[in-house]
PDB file of C-alpha atoms in Angstrom:
ATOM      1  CA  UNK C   1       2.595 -14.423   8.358  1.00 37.00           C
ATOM      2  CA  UNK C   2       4.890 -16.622   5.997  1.00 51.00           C
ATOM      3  CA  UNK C   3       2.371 -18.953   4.257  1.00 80.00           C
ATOM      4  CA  UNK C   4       1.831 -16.673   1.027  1.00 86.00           C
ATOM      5  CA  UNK C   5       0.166 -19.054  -0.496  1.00 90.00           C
ATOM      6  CA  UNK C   6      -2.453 -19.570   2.045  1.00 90.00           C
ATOM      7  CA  UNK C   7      -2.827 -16.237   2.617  1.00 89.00           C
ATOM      8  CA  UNK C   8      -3.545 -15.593  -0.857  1.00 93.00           C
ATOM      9  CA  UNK C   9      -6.024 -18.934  -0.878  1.00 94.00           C
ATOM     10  CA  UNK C  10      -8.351 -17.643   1.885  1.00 94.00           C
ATOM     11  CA  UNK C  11      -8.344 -14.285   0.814  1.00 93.00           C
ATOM     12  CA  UNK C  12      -9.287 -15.355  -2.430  1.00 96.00           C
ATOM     13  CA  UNK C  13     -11.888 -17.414  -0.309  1.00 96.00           C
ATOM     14  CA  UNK C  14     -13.277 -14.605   1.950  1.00 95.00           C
ATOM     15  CA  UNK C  15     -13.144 -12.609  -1.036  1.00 94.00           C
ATOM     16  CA  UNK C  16     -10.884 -10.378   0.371  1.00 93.00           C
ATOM     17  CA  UNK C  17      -9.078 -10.270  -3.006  1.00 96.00           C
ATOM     18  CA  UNK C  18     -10.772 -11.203  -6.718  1.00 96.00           C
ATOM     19  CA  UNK C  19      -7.969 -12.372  -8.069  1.00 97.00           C
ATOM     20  CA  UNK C  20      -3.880 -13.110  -7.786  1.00 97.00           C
ATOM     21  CA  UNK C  21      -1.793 -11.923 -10.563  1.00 97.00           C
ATOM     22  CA  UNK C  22       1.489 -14.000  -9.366  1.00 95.00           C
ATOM     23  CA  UNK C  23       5.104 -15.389 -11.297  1.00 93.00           C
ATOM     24  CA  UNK C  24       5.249 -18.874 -11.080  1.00 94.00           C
ATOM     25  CA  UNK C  25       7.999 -20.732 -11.999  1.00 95.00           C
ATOM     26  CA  UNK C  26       7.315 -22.818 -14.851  1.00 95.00           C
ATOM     27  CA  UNK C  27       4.374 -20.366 -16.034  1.00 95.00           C
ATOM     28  CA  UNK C  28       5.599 -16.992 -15.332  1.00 96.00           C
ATOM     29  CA  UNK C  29       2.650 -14.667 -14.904  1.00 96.00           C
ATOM     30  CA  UNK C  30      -0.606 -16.187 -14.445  1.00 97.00           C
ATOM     31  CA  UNK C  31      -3.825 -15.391 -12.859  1.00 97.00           C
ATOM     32  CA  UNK C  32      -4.995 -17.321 -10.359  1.00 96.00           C
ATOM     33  CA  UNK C  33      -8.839 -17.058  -8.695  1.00 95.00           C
ATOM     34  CA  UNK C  34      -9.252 -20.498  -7.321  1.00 96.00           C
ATOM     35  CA  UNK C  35      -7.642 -20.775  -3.600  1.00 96.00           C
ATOM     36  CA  UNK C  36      -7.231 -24.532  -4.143  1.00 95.00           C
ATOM     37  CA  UNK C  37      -5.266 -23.922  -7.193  1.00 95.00           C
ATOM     38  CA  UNK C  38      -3.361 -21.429  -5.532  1.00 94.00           C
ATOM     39  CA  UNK C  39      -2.516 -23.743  -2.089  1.00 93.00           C
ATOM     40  CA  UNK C  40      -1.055 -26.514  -5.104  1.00 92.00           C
ATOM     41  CA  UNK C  41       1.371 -23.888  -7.140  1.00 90.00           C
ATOM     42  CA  UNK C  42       2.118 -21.531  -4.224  1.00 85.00           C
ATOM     43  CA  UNK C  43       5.432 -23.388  -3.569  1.00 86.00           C
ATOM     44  CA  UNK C  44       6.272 -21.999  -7.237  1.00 91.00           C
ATOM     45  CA  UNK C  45       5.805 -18.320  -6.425  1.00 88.00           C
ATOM     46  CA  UNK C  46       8.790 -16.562  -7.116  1.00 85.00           C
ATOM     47  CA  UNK C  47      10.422 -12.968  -7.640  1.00 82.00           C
ATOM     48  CA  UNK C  48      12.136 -14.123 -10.841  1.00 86.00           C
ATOM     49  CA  UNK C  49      12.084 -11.878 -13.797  1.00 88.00           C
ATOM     50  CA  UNK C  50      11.880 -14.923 -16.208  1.00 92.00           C
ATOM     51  CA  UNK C  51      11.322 -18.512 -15.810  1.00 94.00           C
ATOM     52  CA  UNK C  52      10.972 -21.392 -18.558  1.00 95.00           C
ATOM     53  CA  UNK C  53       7.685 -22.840 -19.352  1.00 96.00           C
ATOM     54  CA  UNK C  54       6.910 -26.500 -17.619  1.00 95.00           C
ATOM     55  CA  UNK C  55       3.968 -28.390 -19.309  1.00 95.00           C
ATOM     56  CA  UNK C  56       3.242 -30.406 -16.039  1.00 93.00           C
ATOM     57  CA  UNK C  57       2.676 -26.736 -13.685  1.00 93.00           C
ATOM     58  CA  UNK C  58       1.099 -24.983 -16.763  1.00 95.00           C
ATOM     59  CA  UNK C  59      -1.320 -27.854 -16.755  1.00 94.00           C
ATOM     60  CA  UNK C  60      -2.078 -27.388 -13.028  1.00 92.00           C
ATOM     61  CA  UNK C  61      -3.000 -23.606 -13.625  1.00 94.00           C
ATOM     62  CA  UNK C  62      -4.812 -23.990 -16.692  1.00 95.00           C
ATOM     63  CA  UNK C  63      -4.089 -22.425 -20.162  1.00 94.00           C
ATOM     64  CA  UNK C  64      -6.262 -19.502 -19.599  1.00 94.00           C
ATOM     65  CA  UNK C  65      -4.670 -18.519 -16.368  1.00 95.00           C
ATOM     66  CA  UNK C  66      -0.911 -17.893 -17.783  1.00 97.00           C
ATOM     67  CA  UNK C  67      -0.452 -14.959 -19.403  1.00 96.00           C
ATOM     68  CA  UNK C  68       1.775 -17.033 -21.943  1.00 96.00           C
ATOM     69  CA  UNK C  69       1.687 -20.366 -22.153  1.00 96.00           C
ATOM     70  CA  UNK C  70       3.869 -20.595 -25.007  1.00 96.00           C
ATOM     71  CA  UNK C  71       7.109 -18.623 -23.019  1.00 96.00           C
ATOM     72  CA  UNK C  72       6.232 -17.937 -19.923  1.00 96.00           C
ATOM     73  CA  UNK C  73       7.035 -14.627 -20.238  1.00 96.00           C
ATOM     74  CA  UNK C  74       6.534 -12.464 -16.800  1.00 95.00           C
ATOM     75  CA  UNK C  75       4.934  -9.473 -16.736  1.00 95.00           C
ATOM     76  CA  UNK C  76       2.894  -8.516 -13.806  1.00 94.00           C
ATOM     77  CA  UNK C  77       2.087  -5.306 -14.774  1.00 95.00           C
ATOM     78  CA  UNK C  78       0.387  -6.584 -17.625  1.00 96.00           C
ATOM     79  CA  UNK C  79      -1.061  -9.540 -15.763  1.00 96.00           C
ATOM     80  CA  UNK C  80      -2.561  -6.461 -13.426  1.00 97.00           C
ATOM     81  CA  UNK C  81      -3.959  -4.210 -16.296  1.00 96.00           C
ATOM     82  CA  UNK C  82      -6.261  -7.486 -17.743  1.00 95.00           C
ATOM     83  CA  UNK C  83      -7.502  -8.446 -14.524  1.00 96.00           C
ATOM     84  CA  UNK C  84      -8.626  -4.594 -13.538  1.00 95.00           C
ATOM     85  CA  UNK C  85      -9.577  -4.180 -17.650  1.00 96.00           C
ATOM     86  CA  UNK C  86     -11.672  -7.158 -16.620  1.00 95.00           C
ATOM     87  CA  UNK C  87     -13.608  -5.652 -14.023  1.00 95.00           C
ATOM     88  CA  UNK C  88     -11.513  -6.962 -10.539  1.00 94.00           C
ATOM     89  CA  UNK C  89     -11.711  -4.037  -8.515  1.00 91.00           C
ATOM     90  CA  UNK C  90      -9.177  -6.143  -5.581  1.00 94.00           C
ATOM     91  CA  UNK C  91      -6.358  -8.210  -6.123  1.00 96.00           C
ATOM     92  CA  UNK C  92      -3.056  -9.371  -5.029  1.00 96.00           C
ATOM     93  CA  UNK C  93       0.469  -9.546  -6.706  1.00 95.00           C
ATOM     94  CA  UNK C  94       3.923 -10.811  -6.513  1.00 91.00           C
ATOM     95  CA  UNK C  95       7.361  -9.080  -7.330  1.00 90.00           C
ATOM     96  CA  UNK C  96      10.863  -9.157  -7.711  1.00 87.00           C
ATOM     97  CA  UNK C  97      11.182  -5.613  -8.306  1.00 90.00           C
ATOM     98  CA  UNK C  98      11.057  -2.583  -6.105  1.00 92.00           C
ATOM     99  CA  UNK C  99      11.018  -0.463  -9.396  1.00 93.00           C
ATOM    100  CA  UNK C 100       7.675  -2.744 -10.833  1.00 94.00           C
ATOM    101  CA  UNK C 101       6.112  -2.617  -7.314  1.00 94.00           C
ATOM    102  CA  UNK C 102       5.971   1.551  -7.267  1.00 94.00           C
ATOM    103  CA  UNK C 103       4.798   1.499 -11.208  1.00 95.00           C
ATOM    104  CA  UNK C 104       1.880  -1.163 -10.211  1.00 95.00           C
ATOM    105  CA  UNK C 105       1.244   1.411  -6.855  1.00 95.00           C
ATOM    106  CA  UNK C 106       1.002   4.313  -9.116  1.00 94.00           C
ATOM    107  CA  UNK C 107      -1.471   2.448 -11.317  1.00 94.00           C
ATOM    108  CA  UNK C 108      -3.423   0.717  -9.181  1.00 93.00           C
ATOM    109  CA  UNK C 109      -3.195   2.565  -5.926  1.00 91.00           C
ATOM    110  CA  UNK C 110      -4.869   0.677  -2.685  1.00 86.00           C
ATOM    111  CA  UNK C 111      -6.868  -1.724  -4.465  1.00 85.00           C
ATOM    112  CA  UNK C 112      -3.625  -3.828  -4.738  1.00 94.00           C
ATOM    113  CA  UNK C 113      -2.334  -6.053  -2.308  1.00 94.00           C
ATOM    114  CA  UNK C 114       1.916  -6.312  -2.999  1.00 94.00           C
ATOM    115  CA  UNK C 115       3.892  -8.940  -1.656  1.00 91.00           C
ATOM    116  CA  UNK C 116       8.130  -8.604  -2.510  1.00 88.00           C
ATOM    117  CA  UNK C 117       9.613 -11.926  -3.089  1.00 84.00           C
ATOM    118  CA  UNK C 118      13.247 -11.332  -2.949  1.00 81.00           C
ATOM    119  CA  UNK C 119      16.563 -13.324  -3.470  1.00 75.00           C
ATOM    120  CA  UNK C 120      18.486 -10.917  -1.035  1.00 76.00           C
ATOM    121  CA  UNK C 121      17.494  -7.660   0.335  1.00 77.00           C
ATOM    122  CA  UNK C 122      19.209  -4.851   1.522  1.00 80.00           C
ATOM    123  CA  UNK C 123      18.675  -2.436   4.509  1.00 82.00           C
ATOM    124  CA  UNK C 124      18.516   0.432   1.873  1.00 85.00           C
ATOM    125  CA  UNK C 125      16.209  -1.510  -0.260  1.00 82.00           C
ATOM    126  CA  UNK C 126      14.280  -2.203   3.043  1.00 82.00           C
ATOM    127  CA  UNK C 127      13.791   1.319   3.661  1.00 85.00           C
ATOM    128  CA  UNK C 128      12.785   2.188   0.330  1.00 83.00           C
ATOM    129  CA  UNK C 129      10.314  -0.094   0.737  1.00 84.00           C
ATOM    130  CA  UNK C 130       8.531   1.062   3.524  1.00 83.00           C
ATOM    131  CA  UNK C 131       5.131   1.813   2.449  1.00 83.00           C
ATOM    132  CA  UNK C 132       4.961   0.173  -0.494  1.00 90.00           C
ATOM    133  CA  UNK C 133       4.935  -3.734  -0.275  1.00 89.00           C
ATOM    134  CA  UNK C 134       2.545  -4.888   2.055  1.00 89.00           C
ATOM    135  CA  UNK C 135       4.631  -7.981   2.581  1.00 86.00           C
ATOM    136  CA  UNK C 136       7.794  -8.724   2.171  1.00 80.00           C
ATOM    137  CA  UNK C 137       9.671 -12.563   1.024  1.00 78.00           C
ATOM    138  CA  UNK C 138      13.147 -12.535   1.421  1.00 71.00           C
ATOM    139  CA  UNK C 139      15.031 -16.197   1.987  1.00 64.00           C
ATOM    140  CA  UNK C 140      15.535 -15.395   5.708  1.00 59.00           C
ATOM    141  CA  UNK C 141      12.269 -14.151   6.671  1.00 52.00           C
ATOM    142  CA  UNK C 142       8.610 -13.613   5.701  1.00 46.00           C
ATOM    143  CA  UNK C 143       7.072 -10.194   7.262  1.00 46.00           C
ATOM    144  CA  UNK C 144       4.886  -7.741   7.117  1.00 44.00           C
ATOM    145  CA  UNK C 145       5.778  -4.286   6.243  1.00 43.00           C
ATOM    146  CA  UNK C 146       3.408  -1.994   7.666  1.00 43.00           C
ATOM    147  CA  UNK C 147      -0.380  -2.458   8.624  1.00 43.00           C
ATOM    148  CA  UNK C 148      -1.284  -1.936   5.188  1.00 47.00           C
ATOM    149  CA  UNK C 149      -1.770  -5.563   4.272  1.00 53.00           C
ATOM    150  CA  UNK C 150      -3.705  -6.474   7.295  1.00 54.00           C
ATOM    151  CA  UNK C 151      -6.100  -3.578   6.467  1.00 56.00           C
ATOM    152  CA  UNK C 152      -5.942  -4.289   2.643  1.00 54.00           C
ATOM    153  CA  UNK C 153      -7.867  -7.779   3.604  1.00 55.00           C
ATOM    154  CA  UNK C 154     -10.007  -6.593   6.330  1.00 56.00           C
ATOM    155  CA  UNK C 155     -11.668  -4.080   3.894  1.00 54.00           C
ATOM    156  CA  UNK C 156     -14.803  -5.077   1.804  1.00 42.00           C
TER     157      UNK C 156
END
C-alpha cells in the first residue's frame, strides 16, 4: 500500500483509528480526525524533525489541530500523549525516527499504528525495524513491514 494518506483517511472513516497524530510540513505535529482533511494535507506528511510554520497549510488543518501553531514545533510523542490523555484508545502516527518509534511502542504498545517516513534507509536500519513500524516510507518504496498493520486496522 503506498497511499498513506488514504490509508489513514478511511481508517479514520471505518474507524479503524480515532485519530492521526502526523508531521506536516508547514505545521509540524498536528492531529488530524477528519479523513477529508487528511486526503488534502497528506502530500505534506513527512519524517522531518522540524519544519517552518506556513499560514496557508495551518489554515487547512485548523488551529486546534497543530500542536503549535506559532513554530511548528514536532513532537509526536507529545502529539500521542494528548490524544490518548484525551481518551483515543486507537490511533496512527508518523516518524522520522527509529529511536521515537520504539519510545512511542513502549508507551503506547498495540493501540498504535506506526508508519516510518524516511529520507534514506539502510539494510541495518531495515532490520532493526522489523517489528516495530507497521509501514515503512522511504523515497524508493512504500511497504509494509510485517502483518501488524493489516491486523492493527482489521481489529475493532
Amino acid at each position: 500500500m503506498t497511499d498513506i494518506p488514504e490509508l489513514l483517511a478511511q481508517s479514520l472513516e471505518d474507524r479503524s483509528i480515532e485519530a492521526a497524530v502526523v508531521c506536516l510540513k508547514g505545521c509540524g505535529t498536528s492531529v488530524i480526525n477528519d479523513p477529508a482533511v487528511i486526503r488534502r494535507t497528506g502530500s505534506f506528511i513527512t519524517g522531518a524533525d522540524k519544519t517552518e510554520p506556513d499560514t496557508e497549510t495551518i489554515s487547512v488543518v485548523g488551529d486546534d489541530n497543530v500542536m503549535d501553531p506559532e513554530t511548528a514545533k514536532v513532537d509526536n510523542v507529545e502529539g500521542l500523549c494528548v490524544v490518548y490523555d484525551s481518551g483515543v484508545h486507537r490511533a496512527a502516527t508518523t516518524t522520522g525516527s527509529l529511536k521515537e518509534a520504539q519510545m512511542m511502542r513502549d508507551m503506547f504498545g498495540s493501540d498504535l499504528l506506526i508508519i516510518g517516513v524516511f529520507d534514506s534507509f539502510s539494510e541495518q536500519e531495515r532490520k532493526d525495524s522489523e517489528g516495530l513500524l507497521d509501514v515503512l516510507l522511504t523515497p524508493s518504496d512504500a511497504e509494509s513491514l510485517s502483518h501488524m498493520g493489516e491486523e492493527f486496522l482489521t481489529k475493532r
